[in-house]
Amino acid sequence: MPANRKPDYLEDFAPSRGTRAPRARFSSDAPSLDLNGTWRFRLLPRAEAGTDGFEAPGFDDSAWCDLPVPAHWQMHGHGSPAYTNISYPFPIDPPHVPDANPTGDHRRDFDLPKEWPRGPAVLRFDGVDSCFRAWLNGTELGFSTGSRLAAEFDVGHLLRPGRNTLAVRVHQWSAASYLEDQDMWWLSGIFRDVTLLARPSDGIDGLAVHAAYDHTTGTGTLRVDAQGAPDALVSVPELGLVDAAAGVDHEVGAVEPWSAEVPRLYDAEVRAPGERVRTRIGFRTVEVSGGLLRVNGRPLLLRGVNRHEWHPDHGRAVPRETMREDVLLMKRHNVNAVRTSHYPPHPDFLDLCDELGLWVVDECDLETHGFEEVGWRRNPSDDPRWRDAYLDRIRRTVERDRNHPSVILWSLGNEAGTGENLEAMAEWTREHDPSRPVHYEGDRDSAYVDVYSRMYAPHDEVDAIGGREEDEAADPAADAHRRGLPFILCEYGHAMGTGPGGLEEYQRLFERHDRCQGGFVWEWIDHGIRRREPDGTEWFAYGGDFGEVLHDGNFVADGLLLPDRVPSPGLTAYAKTVEPVRVAPDPGAGTVSVTNTWDFRDTSGLAFAWRVEGEGSLLGEGVLDVPVIAPGATADVPLPALPGPSGETWLTVSVRLADDRPWAPAGHELAWGQARVGALGAGPAAPAPAAGGGAPYAAGDGTVRIGPGLLDAETGALLSVGGLSVDTPTVDLWRAPTDNDVAPHGISVAAWWRGAGLDRLTSRLVSTGREDGVFVVRTRLAPAAREIGMRVVHRWSTDGERLFLTVEAEAEGEWPCPLPRFGVHMAVPSSLGGVEWFGRGPGEAYRDVSQAARVGRFSTTVDGLQTPYLRPQENGNRMDARWLVLRAGDGGGLRVEGDPVFDFTARRWDTAALDAADHPHELVPGDRIHLHLDQAHHGVGTASCGPGTLPGHRLEAGRHRIRLGFAPVG
């Protein structure tokens, strides 16, 4: 055989050779040996059929380097990561792969413990990307594909006392790569655990737990099938079940059921002569009945996220402590469900979902999205040559994960088109695990699934589907079947950059229609790869940053967490949208309405507190006596006598944990509601400038002084406020486009804006002068090469202590697009880095993603206002400020007041720099702080992959007005 010949198995439709039948992972008292750690490694440019003997125990690998396992070799400087969303990074010529096929050889010597028993043993690989071939002590074990699926080999006959040598050859590309096009970084290697397991001949070969719950009687039924051990005995001491026969249904009486809200688990032991197995059991029943997805008889409302496995330093080799951090963050942000996009996760993650409580849609390791770009021609989903590979993948998914009570749906895969192989997967799943429904989004007719699933359906379509009034299918029988199914948005709310907008409107539809049972926001975390410059500057790379010829840029950064797991403003907003208790105070009526939106849990264990603040200062606080409220129920609770208004006064009712929970400490806030106390508009925050007050006068040197303001008499430009040098406020319509504005997979409003020239507006001075006691500056704002424009009037006045500005603008011509924003931009000295305001906060908010912003008094720094999205864009807006103070270290500064409110951002670079930068670390602070004071922004929407801004959140060209007051601080 020529040495440079490609291995046959690389382009074989068969998924594996030499592997054992799939089975569940379980905890056993049989000996095991962790083979993770430091391995020897070399990277070859091609895949060759022959070897140079590297698999032999005596091979000299001293010229190789060290590589940790689990790991991706690209994350350790061997080759480079590459990102594509849909496109295959190799020619679409199944099952063939390129000759240039990076191949990683791995070696690990290990000592078998002296007490290791003779007899059967299994070598288990929990995840290797994308195809690997293994040898033990020079003898080939076989090969396997299915990167995110476990593979086991029988090795007991090959083990030696003392030193043993394990060799693994891993190929980046294989025929299986056509089945793994899952919108993520292409990364290779042994990225999950490697374990040697002793398998006693009289032990338990496999385990299948069936724990059903009858919600009408409150009783449980348990059967444990122990493969290879027909006489095994089952004990669940807490239920009085001791040494019961395996393989038999046992009525265990009253049990506490498992749910994501109350994740009750029972410890069980299964005993065979040669082995004891420990597992945790959750009693619950999943079914689709009456057109709804139900668990334990109750319909679910999924408040979910899609979760790729990701760590900015390790890729998909995610440490267990990071998995736990993810689950804790989900629970603390009111997330109740996870879709494991688009492959089964590390099994430790499912253990955590069982323990802490999350509904899980467990998705098979399957996606062929790149075939869409060639009209789905030769798509493996409908090619019988791939049937065994498809069935192998769903079999390994179901058999590994079937004992997890958190798993309530099996998903066949993602974006793999349609075809008979998918239908065969569904049939196999129903035959081997009828206890869970089957999900797959890619077939609109839903002929072989149990839920109707869609991604990024716009709000009006979701409304129609909720009423079972969606478009008809061509086949009447298929149409009737689909209309009878529950509806789930397996992806929606694309969390790319600033946003996502529209989540509140989706949630109201879910709550309005029983059929709409929620969905999963795309996605959990930005897949940025941490990079460090020689000077220590840290940043996160995305597609194209590694020189890829073909890539999809920052589309890999579309999560609710930034890559370092800092929650984005979008996650804070989502937590508010899906809060489990809805609080609506009504100070006028003296009550607060409290609604329990949980599906299973009552409100016992929650504490309700009220707080009244006048312009952010505490006026009074206390505890509300709220009765225990059943799931889905509402109670009207009387408020105590509240302190009287003092300025603008707000009542906040907060819902917190009264005691520690496994996922959050006592005091953690689950939900809140606010209401104004007293008449709207009362209070000193609004400047309410008089139209002609404080007549301006010439200073005799070409300037005009108006109260604390000094203006240029000829141009009308503001020069200073109370001696503080400022750059004059000018009308601003442009913002650095967000990812949702750019909409790489939707309709780009940013392209409309640039086409209209809104990023290159010029101003023409029309006139300046005194009119009715007010200094008036008239200008026209317009882009080159366009007829459209805006007539703008600036009116300056004073009450003696404050400088007032009223800006009125009216659009001229036929505007082809909405406005990005309307407001004024000015600049102040860079020393004014402290920020305090009274308005909505504390975090970033825009008109359609503002639900988490409450009214209060907040403080931070200019730097603290920024959100470092991986691609710089409009960010950091604070809404509905009544007043704002920018302050220097010596206490001096500038106060801005609204009439009645304004939005603001403050940055150390201008919008042009923000628009031009590719990464946040490229933004260089200047000598001025750029302050944007806005009447309104165009909504954010979710058009990066979904619907655009809803009509109610569009900022149309037309007439606009903003009134502001300025005063020195000091």
CSV table of C-alpha atoms in Angstrom, one decimal, residues 441 443-446 452-473 479 482-483 485-489 491-492 505-506 509-510 512-513 515-517 946-948 950-951:
chain,number,residue,atom,x,y,z
A,441,GLU,CA,-37.6,21.7,12.9
A,443,ASP,CA,-39.6,19.5,7.9
A,444,ARG,CA,-42.4,22.0,7.8
A,445,ASP,CA,-45.0,19.3,7.4
A,446,SER,CA,-43.9,17.7,10.7
A,452,TYR,CA,-44.4,21.7,15.4
A,453,SER,CA,-41.1,23.6,15.6
A,454,ARG,CA,-40.0,26.7,13.8
A,455,MET,CA,-37.1,29.1,14.0
A,456,TYR,CA,-37.3,32.9,13.7
A,457,ALA,CA,-41.0,33.0,12.8
A,458,PRO,CA,-42.1,36.7,12.9
A,459,HIS,CA,-44.6,37.8,15.6
A,460,ASP,CA,-47.6,37.9,13.3
A,461,GLU,CA,-47.0,34.3,12.1
A,462,VAL,CA,-46.6,33.1,15.7
A,463,ASP,CA,-49.9,34.7,16.4
A,464,ALA,CA,-51.5,32.9,13.5
A,465,ILE,CA,-49.9,29.6,14.5
A,466,GLY,CA,-51.1,30.1,18.1
A,467,GLY,CA,-54.7,30.2,16.7
A,468,ARG,CA,-54.0,27.1,14.6
A,469,GLU,CA,-54.5,29.4,11.6
A,470,GLU,CA,-51.1,29.0,9.9
A,471,ASP,CA,-50.8,28.5,6.1
A,472,GLU,CA,-52.2,25.2,4.9
A,473,ALA,CA,-50.0,22.3,3.9
A,479,ASP,CA,-52.0,19.7,7.5
A,482,ARG,CA,-49.4,19.6,12.1
A,483,ARG,CA,-52.3,21.8,13.3
A,485,LEU,CA,-49.3,19.7,17.4
A,486,PRO,CA,-48.0,22.0,20.1
A,487,PHE,CA,-45.8,24.8,18.7
A,488,ILE,CA,-42.3,25.7,19.9
A,489,LEU,CA,-39.8,28.2,18.5
A,491,GLU,CA,-34.8,29.4,17.8
A,492,TYR,CA,-35.8,33.0,18.1
A,505,GLU,CA,-43.9,40.8,22.3
A,506,TYR,CA,-43.0,37.2,21.7
A,509,LEU,CA,-48.0,35.7,22.4
A,510,PHE,CA,-46.7,32.6,24.2
A,512,ARG,CA,-52.0,34.4,25.0
A,513,HIS,CA,-52.0,31.1,23.0
A,515,ARG,CA,-50.5,26.1,21.7
A,516,CYS,CA,-47.4,28.4,21.8
A,517,GLN,CA,-45.3,26.7,24.4
A,946,GLY,CA,-35.0,37.0,12.5
A,947,PRO,CA,-37.7,39.7,12.2
A,948,GLY,CA,-36.7,43.3,12.1
A,950,LEU,CA,-41.6,46.0,15.0
A,951,PRO,CA,-43.7,48.9,13.7
